[in-house]
Coordinates of C-alpha atoms (C1' of nucleotides) in Angstrom, one line a residue:
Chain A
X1 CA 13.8 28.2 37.3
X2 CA 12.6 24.6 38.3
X3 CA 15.1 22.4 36.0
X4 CA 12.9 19.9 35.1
X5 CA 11.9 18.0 31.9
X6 CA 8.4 20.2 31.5
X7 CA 5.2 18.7 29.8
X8 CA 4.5 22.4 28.4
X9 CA 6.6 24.9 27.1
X10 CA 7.3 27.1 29.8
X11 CA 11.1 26.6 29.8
X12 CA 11.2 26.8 26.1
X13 CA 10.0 30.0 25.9
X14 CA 12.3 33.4 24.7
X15 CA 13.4 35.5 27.4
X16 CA 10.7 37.4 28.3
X17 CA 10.9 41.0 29.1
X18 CA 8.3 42.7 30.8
X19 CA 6.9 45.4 29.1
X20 CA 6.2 47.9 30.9
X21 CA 8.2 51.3 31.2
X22 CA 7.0 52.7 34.5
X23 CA 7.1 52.4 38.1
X24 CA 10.3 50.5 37.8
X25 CA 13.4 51.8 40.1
X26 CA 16.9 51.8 39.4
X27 CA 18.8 48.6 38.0
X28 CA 20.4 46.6 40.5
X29 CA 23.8 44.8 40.0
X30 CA 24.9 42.3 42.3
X31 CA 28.4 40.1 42.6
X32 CA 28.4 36.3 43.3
X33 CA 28.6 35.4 46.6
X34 CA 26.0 38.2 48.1
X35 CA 22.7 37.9 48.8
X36 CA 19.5 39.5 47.3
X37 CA 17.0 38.6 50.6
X38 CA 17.2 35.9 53.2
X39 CA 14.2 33.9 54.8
X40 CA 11.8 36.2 57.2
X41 CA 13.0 39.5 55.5
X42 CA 9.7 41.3 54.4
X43 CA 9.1 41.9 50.5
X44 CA 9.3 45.2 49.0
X45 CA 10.8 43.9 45.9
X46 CA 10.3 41.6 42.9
X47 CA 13.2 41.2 40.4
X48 CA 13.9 40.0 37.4
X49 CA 16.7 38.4 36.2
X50 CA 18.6 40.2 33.4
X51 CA 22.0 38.4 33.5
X52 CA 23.5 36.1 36.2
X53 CA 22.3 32.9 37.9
X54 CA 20.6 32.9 41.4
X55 CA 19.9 30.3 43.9
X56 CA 16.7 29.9 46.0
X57 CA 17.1 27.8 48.8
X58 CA 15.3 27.0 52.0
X59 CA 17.0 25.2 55.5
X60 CA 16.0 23.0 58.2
X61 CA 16.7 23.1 61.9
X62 CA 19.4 20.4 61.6
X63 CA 21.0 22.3 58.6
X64 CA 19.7 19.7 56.0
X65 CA 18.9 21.7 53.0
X66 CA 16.5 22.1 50.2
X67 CA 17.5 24.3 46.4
X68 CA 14.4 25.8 45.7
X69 CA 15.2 27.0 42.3
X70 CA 18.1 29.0 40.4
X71 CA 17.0 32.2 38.6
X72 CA 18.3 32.4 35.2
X73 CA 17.3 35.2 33.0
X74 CA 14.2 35.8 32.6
X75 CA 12.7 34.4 35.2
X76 CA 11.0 36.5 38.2
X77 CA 12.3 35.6 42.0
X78 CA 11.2 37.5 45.0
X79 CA 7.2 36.4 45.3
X80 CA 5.8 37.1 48.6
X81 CA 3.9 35.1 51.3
X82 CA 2.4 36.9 53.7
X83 CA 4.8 39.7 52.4
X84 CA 7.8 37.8 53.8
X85 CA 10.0 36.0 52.0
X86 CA 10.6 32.5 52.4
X87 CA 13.5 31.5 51.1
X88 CA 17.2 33.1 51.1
X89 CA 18.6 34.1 47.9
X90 CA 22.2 34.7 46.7
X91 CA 24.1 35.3 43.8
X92 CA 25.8 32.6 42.0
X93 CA 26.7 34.6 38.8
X94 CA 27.5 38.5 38.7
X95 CA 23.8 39.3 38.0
X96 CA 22.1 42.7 36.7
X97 CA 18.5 42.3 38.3
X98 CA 15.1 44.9 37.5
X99 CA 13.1 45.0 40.2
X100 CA 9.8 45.6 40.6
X101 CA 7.7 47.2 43.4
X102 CA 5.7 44.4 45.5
X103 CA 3.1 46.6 45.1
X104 CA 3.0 46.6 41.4
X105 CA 2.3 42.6 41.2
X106 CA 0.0 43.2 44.8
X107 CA -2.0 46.4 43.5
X108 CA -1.1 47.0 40.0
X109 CA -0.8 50.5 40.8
X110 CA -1.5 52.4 37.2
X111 CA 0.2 50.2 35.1
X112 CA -2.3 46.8 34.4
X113 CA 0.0 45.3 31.7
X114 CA 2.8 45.1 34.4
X115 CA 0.8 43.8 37.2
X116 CA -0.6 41.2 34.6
X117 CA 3.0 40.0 33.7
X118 CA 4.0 39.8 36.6
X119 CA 0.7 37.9 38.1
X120 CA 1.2 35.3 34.9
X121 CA 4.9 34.9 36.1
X122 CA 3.5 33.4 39.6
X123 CA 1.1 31.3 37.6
X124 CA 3.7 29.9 35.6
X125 CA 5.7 29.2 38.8
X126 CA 3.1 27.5 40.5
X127 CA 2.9 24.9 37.4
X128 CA 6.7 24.8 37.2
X129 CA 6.8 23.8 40.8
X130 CA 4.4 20.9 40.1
X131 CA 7.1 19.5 37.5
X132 CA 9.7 19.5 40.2
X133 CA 7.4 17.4 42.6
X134 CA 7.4 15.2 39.9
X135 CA 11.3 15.2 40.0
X136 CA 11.5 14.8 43.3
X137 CA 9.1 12.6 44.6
X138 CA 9.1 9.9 41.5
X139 CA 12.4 10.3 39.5
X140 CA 15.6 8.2 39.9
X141 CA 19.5 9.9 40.3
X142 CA 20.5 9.7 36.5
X143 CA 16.8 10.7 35.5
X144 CA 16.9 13.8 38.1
X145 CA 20.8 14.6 36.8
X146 CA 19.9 13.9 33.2
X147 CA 16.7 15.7 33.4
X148 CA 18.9 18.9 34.6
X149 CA 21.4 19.0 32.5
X150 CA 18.5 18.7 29.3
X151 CA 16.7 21.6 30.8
X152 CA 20.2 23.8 31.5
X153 CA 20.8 22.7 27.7
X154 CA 17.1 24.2 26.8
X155 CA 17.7 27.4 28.3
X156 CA 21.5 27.9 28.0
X157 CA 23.1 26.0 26.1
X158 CA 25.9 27.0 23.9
X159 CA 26.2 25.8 20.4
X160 CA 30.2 24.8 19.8
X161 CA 32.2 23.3 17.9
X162 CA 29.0 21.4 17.0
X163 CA 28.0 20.5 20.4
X164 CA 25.6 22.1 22.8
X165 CA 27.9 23.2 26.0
X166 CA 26.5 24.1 29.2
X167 CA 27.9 26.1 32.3
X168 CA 27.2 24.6 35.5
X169 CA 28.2 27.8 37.8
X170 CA 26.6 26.3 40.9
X171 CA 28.7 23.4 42.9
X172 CA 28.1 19.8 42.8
X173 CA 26.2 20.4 46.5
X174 CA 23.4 22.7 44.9
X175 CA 22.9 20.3 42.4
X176 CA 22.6 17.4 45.1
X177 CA 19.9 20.0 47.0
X178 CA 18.1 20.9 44.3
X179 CA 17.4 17.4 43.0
X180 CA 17.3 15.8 46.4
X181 CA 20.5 13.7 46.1
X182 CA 23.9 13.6 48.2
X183 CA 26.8 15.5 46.2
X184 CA 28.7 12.4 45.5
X185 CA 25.5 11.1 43.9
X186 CA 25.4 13.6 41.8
X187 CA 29.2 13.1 40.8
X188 CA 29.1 9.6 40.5
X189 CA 26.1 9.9 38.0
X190 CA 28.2 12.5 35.9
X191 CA 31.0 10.2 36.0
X192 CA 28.7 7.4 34.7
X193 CA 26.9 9.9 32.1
X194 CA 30.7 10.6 31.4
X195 CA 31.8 7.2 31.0
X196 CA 29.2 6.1 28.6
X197 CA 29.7 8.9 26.0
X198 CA 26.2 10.7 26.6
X199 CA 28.4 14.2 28.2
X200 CA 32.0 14.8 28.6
X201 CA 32.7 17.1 31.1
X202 CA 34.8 20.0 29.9
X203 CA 35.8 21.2 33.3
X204 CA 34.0 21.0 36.8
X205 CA 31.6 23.9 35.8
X206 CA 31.1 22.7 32.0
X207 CA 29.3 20.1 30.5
X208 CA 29.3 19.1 26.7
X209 CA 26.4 17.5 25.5
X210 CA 27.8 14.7 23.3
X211 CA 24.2 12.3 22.6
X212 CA 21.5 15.1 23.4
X213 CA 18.9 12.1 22.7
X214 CA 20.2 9.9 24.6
X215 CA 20.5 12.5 27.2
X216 CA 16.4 13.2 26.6
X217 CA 15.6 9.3 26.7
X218 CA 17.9 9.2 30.1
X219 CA 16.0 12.1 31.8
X220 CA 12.6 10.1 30.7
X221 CA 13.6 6.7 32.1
X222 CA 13.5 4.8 29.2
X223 CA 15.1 1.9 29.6
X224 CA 16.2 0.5 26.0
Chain B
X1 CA -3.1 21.7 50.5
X2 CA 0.5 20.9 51.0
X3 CA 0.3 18.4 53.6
X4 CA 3.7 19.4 55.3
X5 CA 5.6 21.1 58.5
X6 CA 5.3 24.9 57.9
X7 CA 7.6 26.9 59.5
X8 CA 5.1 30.1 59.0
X9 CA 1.2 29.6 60.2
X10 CA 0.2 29.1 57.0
X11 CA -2.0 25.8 57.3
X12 CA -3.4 27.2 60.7
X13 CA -5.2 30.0 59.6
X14 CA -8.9 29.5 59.9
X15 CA -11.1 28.7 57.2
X16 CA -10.8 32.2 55.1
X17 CA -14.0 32.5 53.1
X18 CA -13.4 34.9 50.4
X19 CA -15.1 38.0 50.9
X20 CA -16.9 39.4 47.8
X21 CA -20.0 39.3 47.2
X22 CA -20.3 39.5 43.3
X23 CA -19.2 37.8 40.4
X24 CA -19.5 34.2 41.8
X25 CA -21.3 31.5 40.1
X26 CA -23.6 29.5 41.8
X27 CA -21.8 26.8 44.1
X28 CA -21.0 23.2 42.7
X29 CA -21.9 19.9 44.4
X30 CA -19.6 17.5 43.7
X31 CA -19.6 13.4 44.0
X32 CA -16.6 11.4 45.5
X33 CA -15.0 9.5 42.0
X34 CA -16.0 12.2 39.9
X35 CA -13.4 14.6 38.3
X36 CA -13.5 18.5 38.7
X37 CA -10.9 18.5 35.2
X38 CA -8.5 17.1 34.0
X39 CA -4.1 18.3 32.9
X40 CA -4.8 19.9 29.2
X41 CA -8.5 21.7 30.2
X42 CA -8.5 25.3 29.8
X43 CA -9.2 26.9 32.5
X44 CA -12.5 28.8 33.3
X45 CA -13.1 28.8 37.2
X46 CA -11.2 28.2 40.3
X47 CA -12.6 26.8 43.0
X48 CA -12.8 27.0 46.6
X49 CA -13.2 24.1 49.0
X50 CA -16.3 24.6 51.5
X51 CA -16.9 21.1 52.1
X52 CA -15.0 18.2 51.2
X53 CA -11.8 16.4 49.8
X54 CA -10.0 16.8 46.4
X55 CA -6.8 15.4 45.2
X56 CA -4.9 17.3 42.3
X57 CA -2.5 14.5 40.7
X58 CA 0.1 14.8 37.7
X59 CA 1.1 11.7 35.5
X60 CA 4.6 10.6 33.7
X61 CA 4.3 8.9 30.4
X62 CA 5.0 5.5 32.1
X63 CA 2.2 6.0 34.3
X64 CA 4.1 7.1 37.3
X65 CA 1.9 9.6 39.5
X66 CA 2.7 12.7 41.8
X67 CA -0.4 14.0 43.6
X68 CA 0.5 17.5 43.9
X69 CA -2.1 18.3 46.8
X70 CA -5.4 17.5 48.8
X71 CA -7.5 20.1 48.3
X72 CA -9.4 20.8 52.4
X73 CA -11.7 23.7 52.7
X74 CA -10.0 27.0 52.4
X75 CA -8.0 25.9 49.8
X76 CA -8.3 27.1 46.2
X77 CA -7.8 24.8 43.4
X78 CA -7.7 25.1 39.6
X79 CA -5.0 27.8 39.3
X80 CA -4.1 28.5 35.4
X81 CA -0.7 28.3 33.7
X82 CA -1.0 29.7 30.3
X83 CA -4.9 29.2 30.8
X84 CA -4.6 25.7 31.2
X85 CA -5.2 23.0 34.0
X86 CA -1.7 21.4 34.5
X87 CA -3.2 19.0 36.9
X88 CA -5.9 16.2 37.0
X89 CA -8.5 16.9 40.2
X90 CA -10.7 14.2 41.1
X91 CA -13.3 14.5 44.2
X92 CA -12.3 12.0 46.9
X93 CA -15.3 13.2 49.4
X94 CA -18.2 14.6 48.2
X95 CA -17.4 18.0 47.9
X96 CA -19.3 21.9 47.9
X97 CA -17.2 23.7 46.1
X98 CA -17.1 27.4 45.6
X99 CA -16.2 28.8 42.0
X100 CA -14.8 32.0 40.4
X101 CA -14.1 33.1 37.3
X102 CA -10.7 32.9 36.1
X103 CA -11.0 36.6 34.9
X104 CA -11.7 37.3 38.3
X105 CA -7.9 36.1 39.3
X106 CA -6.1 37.6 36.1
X107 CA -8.0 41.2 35.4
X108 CA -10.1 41.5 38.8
X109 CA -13.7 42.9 37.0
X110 CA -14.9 45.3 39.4
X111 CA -13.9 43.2 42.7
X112 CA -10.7 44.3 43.9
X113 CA -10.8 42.5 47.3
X114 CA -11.3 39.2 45.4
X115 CA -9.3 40.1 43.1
X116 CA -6.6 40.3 45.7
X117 CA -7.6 37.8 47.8
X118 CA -7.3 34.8 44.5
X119 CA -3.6 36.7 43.8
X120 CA -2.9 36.2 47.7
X121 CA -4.1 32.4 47.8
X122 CA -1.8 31.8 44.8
X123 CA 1.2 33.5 46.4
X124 CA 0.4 31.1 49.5
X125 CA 0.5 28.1 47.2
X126 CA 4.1 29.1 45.8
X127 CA 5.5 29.4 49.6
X128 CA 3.6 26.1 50.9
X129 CA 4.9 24.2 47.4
X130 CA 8.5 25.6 48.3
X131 CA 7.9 23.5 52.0
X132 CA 6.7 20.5 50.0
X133 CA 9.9 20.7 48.0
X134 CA 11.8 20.2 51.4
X135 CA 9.7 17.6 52.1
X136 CA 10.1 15.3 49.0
X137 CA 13.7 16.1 49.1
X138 CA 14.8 15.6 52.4
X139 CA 13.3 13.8 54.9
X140 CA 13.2 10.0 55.6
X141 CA 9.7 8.0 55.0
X142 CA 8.7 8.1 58.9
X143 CA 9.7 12.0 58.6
X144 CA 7.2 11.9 55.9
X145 CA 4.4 10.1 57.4
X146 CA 4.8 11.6 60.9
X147 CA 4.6 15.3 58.8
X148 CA 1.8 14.4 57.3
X149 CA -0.3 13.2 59.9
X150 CA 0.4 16.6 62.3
X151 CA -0.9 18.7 59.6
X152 CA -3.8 16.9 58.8
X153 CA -4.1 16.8 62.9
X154 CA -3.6 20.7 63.0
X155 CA -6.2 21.4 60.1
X156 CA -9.0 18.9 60.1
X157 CA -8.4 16.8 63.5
X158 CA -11.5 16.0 65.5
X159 CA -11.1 16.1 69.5
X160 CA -12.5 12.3 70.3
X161 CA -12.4 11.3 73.3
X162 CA -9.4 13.2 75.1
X163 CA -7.3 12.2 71.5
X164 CA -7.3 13.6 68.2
X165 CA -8.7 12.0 65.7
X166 CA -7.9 11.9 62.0
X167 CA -9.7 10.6 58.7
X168 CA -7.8 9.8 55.8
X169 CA -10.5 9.7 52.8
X170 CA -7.4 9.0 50.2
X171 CA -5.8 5.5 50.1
X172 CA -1.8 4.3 50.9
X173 CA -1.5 4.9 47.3
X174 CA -2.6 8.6 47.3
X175 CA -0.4 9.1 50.3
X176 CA 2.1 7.1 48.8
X177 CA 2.2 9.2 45.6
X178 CA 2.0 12.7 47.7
X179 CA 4.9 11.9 50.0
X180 CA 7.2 10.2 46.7
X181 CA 7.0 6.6 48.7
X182 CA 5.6 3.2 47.8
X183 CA 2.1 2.2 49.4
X184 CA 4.6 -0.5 50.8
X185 CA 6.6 1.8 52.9
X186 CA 3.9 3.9 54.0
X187 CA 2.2 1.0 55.3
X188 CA 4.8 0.0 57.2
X189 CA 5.4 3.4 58.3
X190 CA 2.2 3.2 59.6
X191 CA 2.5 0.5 61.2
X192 CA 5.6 0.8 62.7
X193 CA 4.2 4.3 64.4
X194 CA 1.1 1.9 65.4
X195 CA 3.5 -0.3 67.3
X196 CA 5.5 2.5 68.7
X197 CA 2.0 3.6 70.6
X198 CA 2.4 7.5 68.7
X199 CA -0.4 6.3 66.9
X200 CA -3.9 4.6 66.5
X201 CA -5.4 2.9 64.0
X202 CA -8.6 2.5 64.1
X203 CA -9.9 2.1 61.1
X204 CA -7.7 1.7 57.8
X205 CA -9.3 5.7 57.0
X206 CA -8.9 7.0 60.6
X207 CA -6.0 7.8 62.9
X208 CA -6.2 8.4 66.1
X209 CA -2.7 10.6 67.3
X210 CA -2.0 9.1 71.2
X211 CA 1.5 11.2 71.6
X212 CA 1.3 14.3 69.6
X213 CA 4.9 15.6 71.0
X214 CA 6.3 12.4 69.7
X215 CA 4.7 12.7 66.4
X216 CA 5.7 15.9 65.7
X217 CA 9.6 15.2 67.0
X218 CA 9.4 12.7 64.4
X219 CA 8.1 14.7 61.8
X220 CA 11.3 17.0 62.5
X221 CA 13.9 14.2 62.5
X222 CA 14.5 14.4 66.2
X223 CA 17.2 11.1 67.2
X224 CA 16.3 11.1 70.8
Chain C
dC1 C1' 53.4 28.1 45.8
dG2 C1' 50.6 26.6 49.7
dG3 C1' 46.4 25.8 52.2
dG4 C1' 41.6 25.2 52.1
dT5 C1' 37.7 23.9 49.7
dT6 C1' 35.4 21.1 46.4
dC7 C1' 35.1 17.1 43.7
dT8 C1' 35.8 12.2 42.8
dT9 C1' 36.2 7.5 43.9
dG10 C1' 35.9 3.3 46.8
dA11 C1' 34.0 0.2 50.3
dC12 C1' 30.4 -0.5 53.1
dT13 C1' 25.7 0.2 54.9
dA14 C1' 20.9 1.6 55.3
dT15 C1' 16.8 2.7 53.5
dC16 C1' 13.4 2.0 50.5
dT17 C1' 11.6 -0.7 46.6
dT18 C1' 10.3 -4.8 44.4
dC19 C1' 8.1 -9.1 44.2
dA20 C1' 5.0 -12.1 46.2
dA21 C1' 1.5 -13.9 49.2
dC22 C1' -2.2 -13.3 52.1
dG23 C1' -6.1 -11.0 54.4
dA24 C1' -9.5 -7.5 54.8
dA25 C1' -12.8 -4.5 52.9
dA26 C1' -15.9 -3.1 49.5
dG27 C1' -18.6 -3.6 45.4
dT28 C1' -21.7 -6.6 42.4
dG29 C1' -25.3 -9.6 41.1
dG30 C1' -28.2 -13.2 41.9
Chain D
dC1 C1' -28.9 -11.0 52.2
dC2 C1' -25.2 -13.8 50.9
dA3 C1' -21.7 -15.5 47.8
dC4 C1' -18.5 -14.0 44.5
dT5 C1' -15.2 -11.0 42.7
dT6 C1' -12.2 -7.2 42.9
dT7 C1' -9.7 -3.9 45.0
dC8 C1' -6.9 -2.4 48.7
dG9 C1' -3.9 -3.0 52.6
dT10 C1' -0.5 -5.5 55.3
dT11 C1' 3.4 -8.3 55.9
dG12 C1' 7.7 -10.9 54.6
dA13 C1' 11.9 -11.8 52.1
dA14 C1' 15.2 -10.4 48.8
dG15 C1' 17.4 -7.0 46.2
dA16 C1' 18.7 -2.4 44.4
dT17 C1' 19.4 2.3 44.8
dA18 C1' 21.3 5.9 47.0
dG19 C1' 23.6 7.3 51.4
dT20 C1' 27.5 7.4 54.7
dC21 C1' 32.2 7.4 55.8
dA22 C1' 36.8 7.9 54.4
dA23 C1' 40.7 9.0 51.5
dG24 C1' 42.9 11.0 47.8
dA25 C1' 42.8 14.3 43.7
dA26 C1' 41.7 18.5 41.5
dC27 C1' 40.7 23.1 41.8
dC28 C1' 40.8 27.9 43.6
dC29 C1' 42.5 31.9 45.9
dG30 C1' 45.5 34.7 48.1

DNA sequence: CGGGTTCTTGACTATCTTCAACGAAAGTGG
DNA sequence: CCACTTTCGTTGAAGATAGTCAAGAACCCG
């Protein structure tokens, strides 16, 4: 998932399950703190994400490094490149994955309505991607943060009490790598978000959204 | 094209002409200035780049710009996300272009090699994106510049004279708006790698690279 | 409870942006 | 073809945003 404010509806949309009943192996579960694939290890899988959270993330040399994305359910991680992958991926949530044969979204291999989903999944990711270079190379720290948490909100938000609550299982760091920012960036801008009544911040990993439009106009970078 | 350091050889294959023979439409001929389509088009036809310069850009409400890519030969532009463009691409050098059905990309009709040479190109965009990512969130503006200059050296650099030789058809702005600067700062980046003696300047639209070790060093954040 | 990690906060600094002016290049029309 | 206008690029000075360094607080795990 690239947690960005999106133009379309991609984020928006219900948890999609892919529909088809073949070629699919076993389930795969997975505890935090392991890893699904690192960078250079060849594809043989695709999975999607039934439960959990996952994070994508890619290095540099001098250890300097970029968040890709986190899968949340319903999204699709794994897509090859030359039929490696290039990213490593671990497992920030307990997560039940379905995978899918790299050769189902590659060959389609008897079942078209499969290969089809899973071809529209890299489509969609492509255009997702373009709203985080948007975040990225053009957005400012409370609009990247802001824009984050309204996206988190979107997808996984929890109604209570009234309020939209959201779980932030990843630490400040992969927040700060994801949206290009240092970690104490990112907490000084949820102190400030914080301190001017727009969140209040439950504990480190949960957020309550107090002013969701405020929040929106924030992640926008309206000024007034 | 996601002007970038790769750690894979993705921007040094060599032109890759698609290889099917049916189901293309004749080729397109298009003028610098003028627009292939614009964000909110549906989508009918990708298109390859034989000859020429595009540049795929994405707008914020308040006018703020990300180019997303410069589209060089090889590279396939006009990829769908829910059947829609998600990008503005306007022609920056004249340009023969090469298109293909979108149907050809989502349900293959009768040409699996193309068919699976459109799903590979799009697979290659996701992983080159994911080094763009890396790019716009962590690296300096002379890490920027100095990337962005060795891979336009490796892909469309001319051998001049013992030196290499680069045009850039797009303005500071355009680079500006690709690498998330100000047309300020890459500017002065420029200039400042002018001064340095890594590179020459001969014309505002071509550079000539005098020490390609040192540019690429720079590109990777070397100190020393 | 204790030790290590992560998060927050403060003071200071660096980098990049903003604003402004000037110069060069390119397009237009007589 | 030249003068005029407009756009684009370069440079400077000042300012703002985010980064760095450092210390203390909160959290987590055994």
């Amino acid at each position: 998932m690239y947690v960005t404010i999106l133009s379309d509806e991609t984020t928006r949309k219900p948890f999609r399950t892919l529909s088809s009943t073949t070629a699919r192996s076993p389930e795969a579960y997975l505890r935090a703190g392991s890893y699904l694939y690192f960078e250079g290890d060849s594809v043989d899988w695709l999975y999607q994400v039934k439960t959990g959270v996952l994070r994508l993330t890619r290095m540099l040399e001098d250890g300097r490094r970029q968040v890709i994305a986190f899968g949340y359910p319903g999204d699709i991680v794994g897509f090859p490149s030359d039929g490696l992958h290039h990213t490593d991926c671990e497992v920030l949530v307990d997560s039940h994955l379905q995978p899918y044969r790299r050769s189902m979204l590659e060959r389609g291999d008897g079942d078209p309505d499969l290969h089809r989903e899973l071809l529209q999944a890299a489509l969609r990711e492509i255009s997702a991607m373009q709203d985080h270079f948007m975040m990225l190379g053009r957005k400012s720290a409370v609009e990247k943060v802001a824009s984050f948490l309204c996206v988190l909100t979107d997808r996984v938000g929890q109604e209570v009490a009234g309020h939209v609550q959201v779980a932030l299982p990843m630490g400040r760091g992969d927040i700060a790598d994801f949206l290009g920012l240092t970690t104490e960036t990112v907490s000084r801008t949820l102190t400030q978000l914080r301190k001017t009544g727009v969140i209040a911040i439950d504990n480190i990993h949960t957020v309550i959204v107090l002013q969701p439009t405020a929040l929106i106009s924030l992640s926008l970078g309206d000024r007034g």
